[in-house]
Amino acid sequence: QIQLVQSGAEVKKPGASVKVSCKTSGYTFSNYGITWVRQAPGQGLEWMGWISGNNGNRNYAQKLQGRVTMTTDTSTSTAYMELRSLTSDDTAVYYCARGGGYADYWGQGALVTVSS
Amino acid sequence: DIQMTQSPSSLSASVGDRVTITCRASQGISNYLAWYQQKPGKVPKLLIYTASTLQSGVPSRFSGSGSGTDFTLTISSLQPEDVATYYCQKYNSVPKTFGQGTKVEI
């Protein structure tokens, strides 16, 4: 069955970086993109960007440009999202999901808490 | 950027009621629209894509319609397990923005 399994919860200090992994299985990784979505506490879904599982093409949300990097490791069918210069506004659950358009399978989410 | 506006922001209905949620795009997006359901404390779940195609395994009481700028999600007979927040998302171009969500209560 198709699964996306994310890394665990993280607590980071302001100014630090975080890297969330998303290990996929059950499908051909290169046939689908990976979308990253985050959700701040009590808030809605925010599209962060996506990366192709084939050629590494990617697009990021304008507000995150310069702070976010999405990568893939096709040898392990794993996607990564790194966010730098964290502030308290980055406290959220971070989701990876299969698909570059709509997202049909989702990871379980990774809570990132930014606190001094 | 194209904005996605959902209405209402929340609603309360009775079991068995027909419920309609609207999503409006600030510019035309053809039929590149998806709907998701997120139950409290859970991961979002894809319900509908290309505006009206039901995702496999989703109950047939859910349906979607629309094209261009105006879209609707309809629950034909509301069930207790449908308590959730529903989001639309455009995916014709980046950014693939979500609507702000509609909270459905019984």
Short mmCIF file of N, CA and C in Angstrom, two decimals, chain B residues 38-104:
data_model
loop_
_atom_site.label_atom_id
_atom_site.label_comp_id
_atom_site.label_asym_id
_atom_site.label_seq_id
_atom_site.Cartn_x
_atom_site.Cartn_y
_atom_site.Cartn_z
N GLN B 38 -10.74 17.45 6.43
CA GLN B 38 -9.83 17.25 7.56
C GLN B 38 -10.65 17.15 8.84
N LYS B 39 -10.66 15.97 9.40
CA LYS B 39 -11.32 15.77 10.68
C LYS B 39 -10.41 16.26 11.79
N PRO B 40 -11.00 16.63 12.93
CA PRO B 40 -10.19 17.19 14.03
C PRO B 40 -9.03 16.28 14.41
N GLY B 41 -7.83 16.84 14.40
CA GLY B 41 -6.64 16.11 14.80
C GLY B 41 -6.14 15.10 13.78
N LYS B 42 -6.70 15.12 12.58
CA LYS B 42 -6.34 14.12 11.57
C LYS B 42 -5.68 14.76 10.36
N VAL B 43 -5.18 13.89 9.51
CA VAL B 43 -4.52 14.31 8.28
C VAL B 43 -5.58 14.64 7.23
N PRO B 44 -5.36 15.67 6.41
CA PRO B 44 -6.32 15.94 5.33
C PRO B 44 -6.49 14.73 4.41
N LYS B 45 -7.69 14.63 3.86
CA LYS B 45 -8.03 13.52 2.97
C LYS B 45 -8.62 14.09 1.70
N LEU B 46 -8.13 13.59 0.57
CA LEU B 46 -8.65 14.03 -0.72
C LEU B 46 -10.04 13.45 -0.95
N LEU B 47 -10.99 14.33 -1.27
CA LEU B 47 -12.36 13.90 -1.58
C LEU B 47 -12.63 13.91 -3.08
N ILE B 48 -12.28 15.02 -3.71
CA ILE B 48 -12.66 15.27 -5.11
C ILE B 48 -11.51 15.98 -5.81
N TYR B 49 -11.28 15.63 -7.07
CA TYR B 49 -10.31 16.33 -7.90
C TYR B 49 -10.93 16.61 -9.27
N THR B 50 -10.26 17.43 -10.04
CA THR B 50 -10.80 17.97 -11.30
C THR B 50 -12.25 18.41 -11.12
N ALA B 51 -12.49 19.05 -10.01
CA ALA B 51 -13.76 19.70 -9.65
C ALA B 51 -14.91 18.76 -9.34
N SER B 52 -14.93 17.59 -10.01
CA SER B 52 -16.11 16.74 -9.85
C SER B 52 -15.82 15.25 -9.80
N THR B 53 -14.56 14.86 -9.86
CA THR B 53 -14.21 13.43 -9.84
C THR B 53 -14.03 12.96 -8.41
N LEU B 54 -14.83 11.98 -8.03
CA LEU B 54 -14.78 11.46 -6.66
C LEU B 54 -13.56 10.56 -6.50
N GLN B 55 -12.77 10.82 -5.48
CA GLN B 55 -11.63 9.97 -5.19
C GLN B 55 -12.12 8.58 -4.77
N SER B 56 -11.38 7.57 -5.13
CA SER B 56 -11.74 6.20 -4.80
C SER B 56 -11.97 6.04 -3.29
N GLY B 57 -13.07 5.38 -2.96
CA GLY B 57 -13.36 5.10 -1.56
C GLY B 57 -14.17 6.18 -0.85
N VAL B 58 -14.37 7.30 -1.49
CA VAL B 58 -15.14 8.39 -0.87
C VAL B 58 -16.63 8.13 -1.08
N PRO B 59 -17.42 8.26 -0.03
CA PRO B 59 -18.86 7.98 -0.16
C PRO B 59 -19.53 8.83 -1.24
N SER B 60 -20.51 8.24 -1.89
CA SER B 60 -21.17 8.91 -3.01
C SER B 60 -22.05 10.09 -2.58
N ARG B 61 -22.25 10.28 -1.29
CA ARG B 61 -23.02 11.46 -0.85
C ARG B 61 -22.23 12.75 -1.06
N PHE B 62 -20.93 12.62 -1.31
CA PHE B 62 -20.10 13.78 -1.64
C PHE B 62 -20.09 13.98 -3.16
N SER B 63 -20.26 15.22 -3.58
CA SER B 63 -20.15 15.52 -4.99
C SER B 63 -19.61 16.93 -5.17
N GLY B 64 -18.99 17.15 -6.32
CA GLY B 64 -18.43 18.46 -6.62
C GLY B 64 -18.88 18.91 -8.00
N SER B 65 -18.95 20.22 -8.17
CA SER B 65 -19.32 20.76 -9.46
C SER B 65 -18.67 22.12 -9.65
N GLY B 66 -18.75 22.59 -10.88
CA GLY B 66 -18.24 23.93 -11.18
C GLY B 66 -17.10 23.92 -12.16
N SER B 67 -16.81 25.08 -12.68
CA SER B 67 -15.71 25.27 -13.61
C SER B 67 -15.46 26.77 -13.72
N GLY B 68 -14.23 27.11 -14.03
CA GLY B 68 -13.92 28.53 -14.17
C GLY B 68 -13.59 29.18 -12.85
N THR B 69 -14.56 29.86 -12.27
CA THR B 69 -14.31 30.56 -11.00
C THR B 69 -15.18 30.09 -9.85
N ASP B 70 -16.27 29.40 -10.13
CA ASP B 70 -17.23 29.05 -9.08
C ASP B 70 -17.41 27.54 -8.97
N PHE B 71 -17.24 27.07 -7.74
CA PHE B 71 -17.26 25.64 -7.48
C PHE B 71 -18.09 25.35 -6.23
N THR B 72 -18.66 24.16 -6.18
CA THR B 72 -19.39 23.76 -4.99
C THR B 72 -19.04 22.33 -4.59
N LEU B 73 -19.04 22.11 -3.30
CA LEU B 73 -18.97 20.78 -2.72
C LEU B 73 -20.31 20.54 -2.04
N THR B 74 -20.94 19.43 -2.36
CA THR B 74 -22.24 19.11 -1.79
C THR B 74 -22.17 17.78 -1.05
N ILE B 75 -22.73 17.80 0.14
CA ILE B 75 -22.95 16.56 0.89
C ILE B 75 -24.45 16.34 0.85
N SER B 76 -24.88 15.27 0.19
CA SER B 76 -26.32 15.12 -0.08
C SER B 76 -27.13 14.80 1.18
N SER B 77 -26.53 14.08 2.10
CA SER B 77 -27.21 13.72 3.34
C SER B 77 -26.15 13.68 4.45
N LEU B 78 -26.07 14.73 5.21
CA LEU B 78 -25.01 14.88 6.20
C LEU B 78 -25.05 13.77 7.24
N GLN B 79 -23.89 13.19 7.50
CA GLN B 79 -23.75 12.13 8.50
C GLN B 79 -22.87 12.61 9.66
N PRO B 80 -23.01 12.01 10.83
CA PRO B 80 -22.19 12.44 11.97
C PRO B 80 -20.69 12.39 11.69
N GLU B 81 -20.27 11.42 10.89
CA GLU B 81 -18.83 11.29 10.60
C GLU B 81 -18.32 12.34 9.61
N ASP B 82 -19.21 13.19 9.11
CA ASP B 82 -18.80 14.24 8.18
C ASP B 82 -18.38 15.53 8.90
N VAL B 83 -18.46 15.52 10.23
CA VAL B 83 -17.99 16.68 10.99
C VAL B 83 -16.50 16.85 10.72
N ALA B 84 -16.14 17.99 10.16
CA ALA B 84 -14.77 18.21 9.68
C ALA B 84 -14.67 19.63 9.14
N THR B 85 -13.45 19.98 8.79
CA THR B 85 -13.22 21.21 8.03
C THR B 85 -12.90 20.82 6.60
N TYR B 86 -13.50 21.51 5.66
CA TYR B 86 -13.35 21.21 4.25
C TYR B 86 -12.59 22.35 3.57
N TYR B 87 -11.62 21.96 2.75
CA TYR B 87 -10.78 22.92 2.04
C TYR B 87 -10.85 22.68 0.53
N CYS B 88 -10.94 23.76 -0.22
CA CYS B 88 -10.71 23.66 -1.66
C CYS B 88 -9.27 24.04 -1.95
N GLN B 89 -8.76 23.62 -3.09
CA GLN B 89 -7.41 23.94 -3.52
C GLN B 89 -7.38 24.05 -5.04
N LYS B 90 -6.77 25.11 -5.54
CA LYS B 90 -6.54 25.24 -6.96
C LYS B 90 -5.18 24.65 -7.31
N TYR B 91 -5.09 24.02 -8.47
CA TYR B 91 -3.79 23.47 -8.83
C TYR B 91 -3.46 23.65 -10.31
N ASN B 92 -4.06 24.67 -10.92
CA ASN B 92 -3.77 24.92 -12.32
C ASN B 92 -2.39 25.55 -12.50
N SER B 93 -1.93 26.28 -11.48
CA SER B 93 -0.64 26.96 -11.56
C SER B 93 -0.18 27.26 -10.14
N VAL B 94 1.11 27.59 -10.02
CA VAL B 94 1.61 27.96 -8.71
C VAL B 94 1.30 29.43 -8.42
N PRO B 95 1.06 29.76 -7.17
CA PRO B 95 0.96 28.90 -6.01
C PRO B 95 -0.36 28.13 -5.98
N LYS B 96 -0.31 26.90 -5.50
CA LYS B 96 -1.48 26.01 -5.51
C LYS B 96 -2.25 26.21 -4.20
N THR B 97 -2.88 27.33 -4.13
CA THR B 97 -3.48 27.90 -2.93
C THR B 97 -4.68 27.12 -2.45
N PHE B 98 -4.80 27.04 -1.12
CA PHE B 98 -5.99 26.48 -0.49
C PHE B 98 -6.95 27.61 -0.11
N GLY B 99 -8.24 27.25 -0.08
CA GLY B 99 -9.20 28.16 0.53
C GLY B 99 -8.99 28.16 2.04
N GLN B 100 -9.70 29.05 2.71
CA GLN B 100 -9.46 29.21 4.15
C GLN B 100 -10.17 28.16 4.99
N GLY B 101 -11.01 27.36 4.37
CA GLY B 101 -11.67 26.27 5.08
C GLY B 101 -13.10 26.59 5.48
N THR B 102 -13.91 25.55 5.53
CA THR B 102 -15.29 25.63 6.01
C THR B 102 -15.48 24.55 7.05
N LYS B 103 -15.82 24.96 8.25
CA LYS B 103 -16.03 24.02 9.35
C LYS B 103 -17.48 23.59 9.36
N VAL B 104 -17.70 22.29 9.31
CA VAL B 104 -19.04 21.72 9.30
C VAL B 104 -19.31 21.02 10.63
#
